[in-house]
XYZ file of C-alpha atoms in Angstrom:
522
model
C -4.662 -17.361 -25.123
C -5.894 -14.168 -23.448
C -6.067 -11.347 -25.314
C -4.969 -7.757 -23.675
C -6.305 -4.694 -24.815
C -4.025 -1.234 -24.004
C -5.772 1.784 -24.458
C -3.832 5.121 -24.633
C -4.901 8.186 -22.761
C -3.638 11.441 -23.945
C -1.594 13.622 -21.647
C -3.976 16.836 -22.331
C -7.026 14.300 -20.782
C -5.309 14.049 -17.799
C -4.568 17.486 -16.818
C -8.603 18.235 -18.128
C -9.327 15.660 -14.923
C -7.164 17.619 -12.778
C -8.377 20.958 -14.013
C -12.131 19.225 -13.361
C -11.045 18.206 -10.040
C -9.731 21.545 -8.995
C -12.410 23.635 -10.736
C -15.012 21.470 -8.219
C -13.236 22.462 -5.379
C -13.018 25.457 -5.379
C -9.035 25.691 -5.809
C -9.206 28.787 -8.652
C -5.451 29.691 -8.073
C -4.459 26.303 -8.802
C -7.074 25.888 -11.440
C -5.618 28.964 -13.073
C -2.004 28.194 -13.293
C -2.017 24.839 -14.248
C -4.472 26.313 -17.500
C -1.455 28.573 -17.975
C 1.390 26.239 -17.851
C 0.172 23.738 -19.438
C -2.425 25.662 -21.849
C -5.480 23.624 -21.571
C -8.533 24.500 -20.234
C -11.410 23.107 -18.758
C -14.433 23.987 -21.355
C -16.635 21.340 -19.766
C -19.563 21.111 -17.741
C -21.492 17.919 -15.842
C -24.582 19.220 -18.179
C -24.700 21.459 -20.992
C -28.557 21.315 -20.809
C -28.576 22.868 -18.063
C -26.207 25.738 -18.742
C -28.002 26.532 -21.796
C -31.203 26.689 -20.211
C -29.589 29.392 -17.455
C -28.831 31.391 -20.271
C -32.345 31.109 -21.802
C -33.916 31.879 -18.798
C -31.027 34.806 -17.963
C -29.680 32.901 -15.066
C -26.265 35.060 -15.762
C -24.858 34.217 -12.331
C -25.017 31.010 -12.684
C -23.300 31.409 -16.639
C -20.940 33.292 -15.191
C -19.799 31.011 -12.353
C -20.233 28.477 -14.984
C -17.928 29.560 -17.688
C -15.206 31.206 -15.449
C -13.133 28.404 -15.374
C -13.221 27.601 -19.722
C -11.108 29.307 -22.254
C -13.463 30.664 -25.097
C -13.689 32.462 -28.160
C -13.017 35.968 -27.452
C -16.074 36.881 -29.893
C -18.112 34.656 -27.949
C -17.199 35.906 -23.918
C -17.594 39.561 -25.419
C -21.340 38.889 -26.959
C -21.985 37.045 -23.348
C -20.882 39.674 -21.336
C -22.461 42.149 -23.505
C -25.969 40.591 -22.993
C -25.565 40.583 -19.566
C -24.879 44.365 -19.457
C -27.526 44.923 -21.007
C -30.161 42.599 -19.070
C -28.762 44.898 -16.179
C -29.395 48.090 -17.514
C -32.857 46.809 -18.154
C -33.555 45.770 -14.927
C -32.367 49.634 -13.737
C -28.848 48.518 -12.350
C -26.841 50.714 -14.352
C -24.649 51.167 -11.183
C -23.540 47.338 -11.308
C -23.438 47.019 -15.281
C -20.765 50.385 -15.762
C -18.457 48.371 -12.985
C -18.706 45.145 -15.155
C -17.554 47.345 -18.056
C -14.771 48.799 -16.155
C -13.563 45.652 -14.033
C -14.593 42.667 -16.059
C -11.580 40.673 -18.448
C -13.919 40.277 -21.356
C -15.196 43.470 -21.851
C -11.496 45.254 -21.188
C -10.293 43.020 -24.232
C -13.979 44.254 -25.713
C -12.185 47.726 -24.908
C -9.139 47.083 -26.378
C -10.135 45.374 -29.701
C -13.547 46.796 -29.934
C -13.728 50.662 -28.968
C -16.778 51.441 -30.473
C -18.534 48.491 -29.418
C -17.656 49.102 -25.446
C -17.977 52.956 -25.849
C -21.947 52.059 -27.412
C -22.126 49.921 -23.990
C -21.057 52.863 -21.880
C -23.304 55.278 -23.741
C -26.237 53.442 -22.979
C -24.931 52.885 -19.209
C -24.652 56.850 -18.761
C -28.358 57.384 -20.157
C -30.874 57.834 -17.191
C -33.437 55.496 -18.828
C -33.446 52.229 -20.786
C -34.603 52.112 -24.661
C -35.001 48.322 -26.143
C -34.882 49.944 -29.484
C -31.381 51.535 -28.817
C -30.238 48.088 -26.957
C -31.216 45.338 -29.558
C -30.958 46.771 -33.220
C -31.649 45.363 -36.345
C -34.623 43.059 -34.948
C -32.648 41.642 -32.563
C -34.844 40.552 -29.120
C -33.722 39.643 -25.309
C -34.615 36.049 -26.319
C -33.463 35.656 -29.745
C -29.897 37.067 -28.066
C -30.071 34.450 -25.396
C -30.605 31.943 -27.711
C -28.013 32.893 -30.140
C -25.140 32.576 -27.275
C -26.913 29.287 -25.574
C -26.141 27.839 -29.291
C -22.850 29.251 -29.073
C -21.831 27.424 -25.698
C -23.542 24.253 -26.855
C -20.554 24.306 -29.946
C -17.984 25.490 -27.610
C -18.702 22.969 -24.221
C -18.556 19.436 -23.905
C -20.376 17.645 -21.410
C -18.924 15.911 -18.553
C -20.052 13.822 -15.724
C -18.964 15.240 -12.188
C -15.631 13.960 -10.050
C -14.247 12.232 -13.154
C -11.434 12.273 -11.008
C -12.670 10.268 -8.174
C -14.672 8.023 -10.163
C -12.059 7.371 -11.926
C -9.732 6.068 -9.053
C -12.295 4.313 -7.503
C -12.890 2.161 -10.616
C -9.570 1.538 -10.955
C -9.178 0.333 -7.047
C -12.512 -1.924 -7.055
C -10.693 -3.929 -10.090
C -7.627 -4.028 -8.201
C -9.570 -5.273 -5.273
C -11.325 -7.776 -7.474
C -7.528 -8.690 -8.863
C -6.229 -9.391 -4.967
C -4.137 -6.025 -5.531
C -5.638 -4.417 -2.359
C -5.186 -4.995 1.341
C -8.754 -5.834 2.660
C -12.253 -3.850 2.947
C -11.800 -1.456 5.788
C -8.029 -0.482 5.395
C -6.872 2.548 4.814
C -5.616 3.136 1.510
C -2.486 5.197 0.429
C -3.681 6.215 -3.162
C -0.091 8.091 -3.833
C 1.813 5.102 -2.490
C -0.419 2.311 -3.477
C -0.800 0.320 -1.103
C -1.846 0.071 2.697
C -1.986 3.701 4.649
C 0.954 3.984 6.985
C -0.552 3.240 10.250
C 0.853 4.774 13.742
C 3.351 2.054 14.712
C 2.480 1.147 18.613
C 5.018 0.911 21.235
C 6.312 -2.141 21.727
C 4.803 -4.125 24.729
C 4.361 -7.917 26.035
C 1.151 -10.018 24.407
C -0.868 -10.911 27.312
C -4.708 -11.152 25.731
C -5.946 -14.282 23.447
C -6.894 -13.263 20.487
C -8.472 -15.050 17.597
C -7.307 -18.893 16.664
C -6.634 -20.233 13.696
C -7.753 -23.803 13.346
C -6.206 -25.946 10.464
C -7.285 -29.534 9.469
C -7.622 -32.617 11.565
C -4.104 -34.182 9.185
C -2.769 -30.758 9.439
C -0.724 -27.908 11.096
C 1.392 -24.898 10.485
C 5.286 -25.599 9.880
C 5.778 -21.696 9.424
C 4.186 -18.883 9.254
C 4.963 -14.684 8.430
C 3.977 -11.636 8.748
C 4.774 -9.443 5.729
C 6.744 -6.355 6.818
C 3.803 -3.478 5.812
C 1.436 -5.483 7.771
C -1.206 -6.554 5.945
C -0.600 -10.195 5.487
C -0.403 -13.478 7.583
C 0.555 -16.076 5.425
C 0.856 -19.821 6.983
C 2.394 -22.981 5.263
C 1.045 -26.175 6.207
C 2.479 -29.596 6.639
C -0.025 -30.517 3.451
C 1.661 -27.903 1.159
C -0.792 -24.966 1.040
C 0.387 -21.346 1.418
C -2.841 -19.803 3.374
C -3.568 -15.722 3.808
C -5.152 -15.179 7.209
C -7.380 -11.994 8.280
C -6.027 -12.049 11.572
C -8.369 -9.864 13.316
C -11.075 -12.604 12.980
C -8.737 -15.665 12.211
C -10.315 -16.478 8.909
C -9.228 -16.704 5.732
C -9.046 -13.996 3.257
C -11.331 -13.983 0.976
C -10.959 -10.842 -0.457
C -8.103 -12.348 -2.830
C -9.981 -14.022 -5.363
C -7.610 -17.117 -5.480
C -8.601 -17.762 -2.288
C -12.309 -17.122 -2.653
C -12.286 -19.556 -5.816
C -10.704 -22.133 -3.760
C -6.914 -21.505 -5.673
C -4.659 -22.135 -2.981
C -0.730 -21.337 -3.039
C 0.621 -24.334 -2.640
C 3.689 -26.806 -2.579
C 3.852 -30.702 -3.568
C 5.298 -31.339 -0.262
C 5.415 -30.045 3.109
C 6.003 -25.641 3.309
C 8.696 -25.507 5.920
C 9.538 -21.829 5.524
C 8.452 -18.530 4.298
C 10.061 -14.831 4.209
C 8.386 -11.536 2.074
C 10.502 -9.268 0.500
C 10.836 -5.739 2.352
C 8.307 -4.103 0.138
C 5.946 -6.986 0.878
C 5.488 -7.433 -2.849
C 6.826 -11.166 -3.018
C 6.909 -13.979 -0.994
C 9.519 -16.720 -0.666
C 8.387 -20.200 0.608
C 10.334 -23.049 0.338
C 9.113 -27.236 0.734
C 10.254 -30.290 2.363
C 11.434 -31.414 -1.369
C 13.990 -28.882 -1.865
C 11.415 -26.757 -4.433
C 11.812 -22.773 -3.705
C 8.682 -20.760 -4.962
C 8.336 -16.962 -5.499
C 4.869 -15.868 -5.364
C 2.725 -12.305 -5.406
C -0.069 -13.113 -2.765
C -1.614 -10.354 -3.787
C -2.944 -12.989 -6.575
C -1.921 -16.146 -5.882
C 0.187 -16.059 -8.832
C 4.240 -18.126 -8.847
C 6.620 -15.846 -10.317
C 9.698 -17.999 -9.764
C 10.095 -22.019 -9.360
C 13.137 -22.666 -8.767
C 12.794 -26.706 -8.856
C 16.217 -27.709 -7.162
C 16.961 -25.415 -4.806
C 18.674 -28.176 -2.502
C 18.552 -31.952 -2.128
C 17.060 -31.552 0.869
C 13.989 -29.816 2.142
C 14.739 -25.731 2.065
C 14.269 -25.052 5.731
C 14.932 -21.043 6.004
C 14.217 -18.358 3.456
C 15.504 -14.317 3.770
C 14.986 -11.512 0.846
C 17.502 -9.844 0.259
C 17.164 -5.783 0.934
C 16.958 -5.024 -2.646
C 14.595 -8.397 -3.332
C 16.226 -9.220 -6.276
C 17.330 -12.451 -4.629
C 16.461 -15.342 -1.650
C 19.074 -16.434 0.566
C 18.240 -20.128 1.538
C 19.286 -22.671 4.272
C 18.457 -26.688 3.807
C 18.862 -29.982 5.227
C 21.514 -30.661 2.938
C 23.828 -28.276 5.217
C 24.217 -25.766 2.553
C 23.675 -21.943 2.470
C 22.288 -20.674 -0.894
C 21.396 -17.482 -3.068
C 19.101 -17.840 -5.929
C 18.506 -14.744 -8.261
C 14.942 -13.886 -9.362
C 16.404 -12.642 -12.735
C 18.064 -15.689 -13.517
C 16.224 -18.197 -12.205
C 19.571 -19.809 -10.929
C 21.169 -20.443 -7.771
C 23.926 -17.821 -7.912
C 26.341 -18.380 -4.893
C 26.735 -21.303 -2.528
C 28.113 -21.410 1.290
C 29.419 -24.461 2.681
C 30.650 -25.291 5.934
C 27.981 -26.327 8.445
C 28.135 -30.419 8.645
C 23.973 -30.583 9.449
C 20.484 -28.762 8.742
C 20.976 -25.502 8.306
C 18.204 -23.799 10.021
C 18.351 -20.395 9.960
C 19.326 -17.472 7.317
C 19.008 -13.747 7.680
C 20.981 -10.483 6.073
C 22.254 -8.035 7.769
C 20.698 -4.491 7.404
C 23.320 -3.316 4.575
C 23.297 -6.438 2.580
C 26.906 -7.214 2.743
C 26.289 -10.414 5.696
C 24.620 -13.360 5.939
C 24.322 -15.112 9.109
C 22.838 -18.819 9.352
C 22.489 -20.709 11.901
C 22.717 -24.732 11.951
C 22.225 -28.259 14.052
C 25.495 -28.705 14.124
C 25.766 -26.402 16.950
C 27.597 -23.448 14.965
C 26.538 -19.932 13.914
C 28.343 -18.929 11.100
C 28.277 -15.108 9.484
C 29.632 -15.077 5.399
C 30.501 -12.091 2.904
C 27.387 -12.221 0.611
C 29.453 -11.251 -2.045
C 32.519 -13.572 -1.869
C 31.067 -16.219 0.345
C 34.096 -16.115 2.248
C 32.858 -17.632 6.508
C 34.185 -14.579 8.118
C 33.020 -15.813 12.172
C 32.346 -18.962 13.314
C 30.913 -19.570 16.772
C 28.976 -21.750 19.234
C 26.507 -20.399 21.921
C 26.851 -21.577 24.890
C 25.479 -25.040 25.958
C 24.842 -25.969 29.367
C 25.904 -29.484 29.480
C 29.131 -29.083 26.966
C 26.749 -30.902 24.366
C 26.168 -29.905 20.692
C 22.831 -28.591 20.941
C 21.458 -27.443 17.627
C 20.942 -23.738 17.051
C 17.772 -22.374 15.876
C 18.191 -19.462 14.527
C 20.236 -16.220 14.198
C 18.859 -13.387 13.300
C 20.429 -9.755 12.913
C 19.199 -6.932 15.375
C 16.467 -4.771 13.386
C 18.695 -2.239 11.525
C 21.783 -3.674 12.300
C 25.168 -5.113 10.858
C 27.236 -6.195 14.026
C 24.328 -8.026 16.856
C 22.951 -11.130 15.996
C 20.338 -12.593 18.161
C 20.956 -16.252 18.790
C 18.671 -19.042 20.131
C 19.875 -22.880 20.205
C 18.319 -25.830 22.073
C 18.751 -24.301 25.147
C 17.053 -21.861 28.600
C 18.991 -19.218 27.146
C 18.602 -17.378 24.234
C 21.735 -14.594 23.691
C 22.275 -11.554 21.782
C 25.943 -11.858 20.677
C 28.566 -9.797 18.335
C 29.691 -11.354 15.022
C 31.966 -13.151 16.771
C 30.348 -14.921 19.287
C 30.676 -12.266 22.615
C 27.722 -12.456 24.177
C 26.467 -9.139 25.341
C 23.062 -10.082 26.853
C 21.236 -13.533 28.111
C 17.607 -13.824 27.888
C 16.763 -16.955 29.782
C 13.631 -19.075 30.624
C 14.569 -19.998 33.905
C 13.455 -23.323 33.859
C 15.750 -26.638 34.323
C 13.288 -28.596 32.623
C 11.161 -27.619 29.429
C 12.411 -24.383 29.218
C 14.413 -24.888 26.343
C 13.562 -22.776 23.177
C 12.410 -23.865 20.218
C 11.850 -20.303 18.519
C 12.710 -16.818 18.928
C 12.447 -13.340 17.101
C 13.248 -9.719 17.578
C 10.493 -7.301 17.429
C 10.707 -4.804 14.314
C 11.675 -2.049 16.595
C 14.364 -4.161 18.596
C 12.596 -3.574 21.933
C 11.337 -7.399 22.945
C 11.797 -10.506 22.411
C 9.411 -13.324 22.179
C 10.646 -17.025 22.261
C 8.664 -20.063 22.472
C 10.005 -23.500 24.681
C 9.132 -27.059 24.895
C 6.756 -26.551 28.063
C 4.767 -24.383 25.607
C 5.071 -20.915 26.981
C 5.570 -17.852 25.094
C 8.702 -16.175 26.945
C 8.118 -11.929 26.149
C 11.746 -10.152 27.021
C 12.179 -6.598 27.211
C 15.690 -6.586 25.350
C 16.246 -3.090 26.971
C 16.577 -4.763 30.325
C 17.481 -7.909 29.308
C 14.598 -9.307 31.444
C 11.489 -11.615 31.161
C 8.990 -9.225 30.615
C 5.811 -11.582 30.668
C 5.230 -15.176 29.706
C 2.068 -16.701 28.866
C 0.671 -20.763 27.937
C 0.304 -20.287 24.554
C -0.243 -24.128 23.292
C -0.309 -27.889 24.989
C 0.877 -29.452 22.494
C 4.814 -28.884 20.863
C 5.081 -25.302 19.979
C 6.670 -25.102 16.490
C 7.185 -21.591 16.077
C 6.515 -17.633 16.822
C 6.368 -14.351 14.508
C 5.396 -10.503 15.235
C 3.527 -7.880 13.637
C 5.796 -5.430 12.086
C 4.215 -2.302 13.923
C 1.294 -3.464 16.451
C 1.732 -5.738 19.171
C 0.194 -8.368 17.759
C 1.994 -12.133 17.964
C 1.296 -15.190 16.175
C 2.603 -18.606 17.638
C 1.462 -21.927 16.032
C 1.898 -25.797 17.171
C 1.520 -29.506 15.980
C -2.078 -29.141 17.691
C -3.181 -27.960 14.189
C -4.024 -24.608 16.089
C -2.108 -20.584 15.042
C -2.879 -18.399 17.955
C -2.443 -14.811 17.804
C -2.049 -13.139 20.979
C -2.142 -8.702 22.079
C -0.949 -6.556 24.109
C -3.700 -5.549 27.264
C -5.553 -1.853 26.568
C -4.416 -1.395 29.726
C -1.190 -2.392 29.132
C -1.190 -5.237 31.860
């Protein structure tokens, strides 16, 4: 078994780092009250060498500058400032040494506790010449004075390397890198937050430009795929079981996460038919063709919840809830289901749909679930008493029982559900069924959708069809904004970035295609 070592850092360390960090940048004020508060100071220097050897050779503005920032013996700043008088009144700068005596700290304590010792200073200030005899008594030379305070300051000052600080962080950051903890090279990095920089989120346009394509096995293809909400993964699960992590500006895999680099693969024993993150894109839910649910942190690779039954049949939607402490999951079995990361257990159970149930999602305050099911029915439930508050079926054009593929709640909504069956028309509908808008392909034949999802901001959106087009609506208008061949073969489904216009579509072709908005927004 591994064996973990936890080393303690004292409190009084870390403000020394800070104090290090502020003294280097020239932030005195700040330097100076956080000494007071917290009464610690800084008596540290990237060389001691060095400082001793400006004292030997009477480099006193480079002490001085030096030392500002430490708290030292009072005997030892008053025999420092003392010398430095002195050198001054030797070079014939009595005019800058008497305004040290009167205006520097050290030598008005000197004043205060010493009289006779800072009135012997001033005597020798006011005379019009400059006597060695009268300066150093007793023996005493320049040099031996320099060296007695450079052996001082050696006692008194510890060495430290510069931007402790810094280094510090960025040691820390290149093992989380190494530990998959970090979005990848080249991202901007939120140090305070811990995670990705908040980027600008773009305005929401159409995708119009190819982008790059993601090309899976000969055997395989995507069955789903996500984006996780602060933007810095793709994740795709494959008909063969594995959970993949895609750099989707060059359609390769990441292999900054070490799992992936060493060949360590997410994966299922059977098929990965859906996936969802939780909002603080910390987790992610995937669940198989064999009824398994997982829990995972792709940051490494690593399952932090099996939960081995989850349904008879395979688990064909997963949805966090807001406060991710549990997975809301639709099956073929016809059941809705909430399984608690806690527990381990399935923790409330829905029934009423007669087929698959393909499609869960919350509502934006937590207290609705909405799913969505072949049997031709959208139903909405109280996530706390499982109670089917509304149950309703969109609209088919032939009277038949077309199977609904999903419904999905408005972005930061309770009350407008967006609902797509087997049908040219996708609607956006109240709880209960009204429809308020149609979105719809406009074809007779192979225009019926397959997929659909809401942009994070609400303002298009994209659906997939049988003919293979991706359908782009501007929900504000409640018009087909754009549409575009995305694949040849049967589209299987479409996702969004969370804040760039940036779509991912995949098909049984074994190809993921990711897809932009024009620069020049054509």
């Amino acid at each position: 078994p591994a064996t973990h070592m936890s080393i303690e850092v004292e409190a009084s360390d870390v403000v020394r780092v800070v104090l290090q960090f502020l003294s280097e940048n020239k932030l005195n004020a700040s330097l100076a009250a956080l000494q007071k508060e917290s009464g610690i100071s800084l008596n540290a220097t990237d060389s001691v060498d060095r400082l001793t050897a400006d004292v030997l050779a009477g480099r006193w503005d480079a002490v001085l500058t030096a030392v500002a920032p430490m708290s030292l013996p009072r005997g030892l700043l008053s025999e420092l400032y003392e010398q430095v008088v002195v050198e001054l009144l030797e070079l014939r700068e009595p005019d800058t040494a008497r305004q040290m005596l009167r205006g520097a700290a050290p030598l008005l304590a000197m004043k205060a506790h010493e009289p006779k010792r800072h009135a012997r200073l001033e005597a020798l200030a006011a005379r019009p010449y400059f006597e060695a005899r009268d300066a150093y008594d007793g023996g005493v030379t320049r040099e031996s004075r320099r060296s007695s305070i450079a052996e001082s300051l050696r006692a008194e000052v510890a060495a430290v390397p510069p931007a402790r600080l810094l280094t510090l962080l960025g040691h820390a950051l290149k093992w989380q890198r190494q530990q998959g903890m970090l979005p990848p090279e080249g991202t901007k990095f939120d140090v305070l937050a811990g995670g990705a920089a908040r980027r600008l989120v773009e305005r929401e346009a159409y995708v119009s430009v190819a982008g790059p394509v993601i090309k899976f096995g000969k055997k395989s293809h995507a069955e789903c795929a996500a984006f996780s909400p602060d933007g810095a993964f793709l994740v795709s699960g494959s008909i063969d079981g594995f959970l993949e992590v895609w750099d989707f500006e060059r359609g390769k895999l990441r292999l900054d996460l070490p799992y992936q680099e060493s060949d360590q693969l997410m994966m299922h024993d059977a098929a990965v038919l859906s996936l969802g993150f939780s909002r603080d894109s910390e987790l992610l839910a995937s669940g198989s063709q064999d009824g398994v649910l997982k829990v995972w942190r792709p940051r490494t690779g690593q399952c932090v919840r099996r939960f081995p039954k989850a349904h008879a049949g395979g688990v064909t939607c997963v949805a966090f809830a807001r406060d991710g402490l549990s997975v809301a999951t639709g099956s073929f079995d016809a059941l809705v289901r909430v399984h608690g990361l806690k527990s381990g257990k399935s923790l409330k159970e829905m029934r009423g749909h007669t087929s698959y149930v393909n499609g869960v999602d919350w509502s934006a305050d937590g207290s609705r679930l909405a799913s969505a099911s072949s049997d031709g029915s959208v139903r909405v439930w109280d996530a706390k008493s499982c109670d089917c508050l509304h149950s309703f079926r969109p609209p088919a054009p032939t009277g038949a029982e077309l199977a609904v593929n999903s419904a999905t709640f408005l972005p930061n909504s309770s009350d407008a559900l967006l609902v797509c069956n087997r049908s040219a028309e996708a609607f956006v509908t109240s709880l209960s069924g009204d429809i308020t808008t149609r979105l719809a392909s406009g074809k007779r034949e192979g225009g019926d959708f397959i997929a659909s999802m809401v942009t994070a901001q609400g303002g298009w959106v994209h659906a997939v069809a049988e003919d293979g087009f991706l359908y782009s609506f501007d929900l504000g208008k409640g018009e087909l904004g754009h549409l575009l061949k995305a694949h040849e073969k049967d589209v299987i489904g479409v996702v969004s970035h969370p804040h760039r216009n940036l779509v991912a579509t995949w098909s049984d072709d074994g190809t993921l295609r990711l897809w932009r908005a024009s620069a020049h927004g054509d």
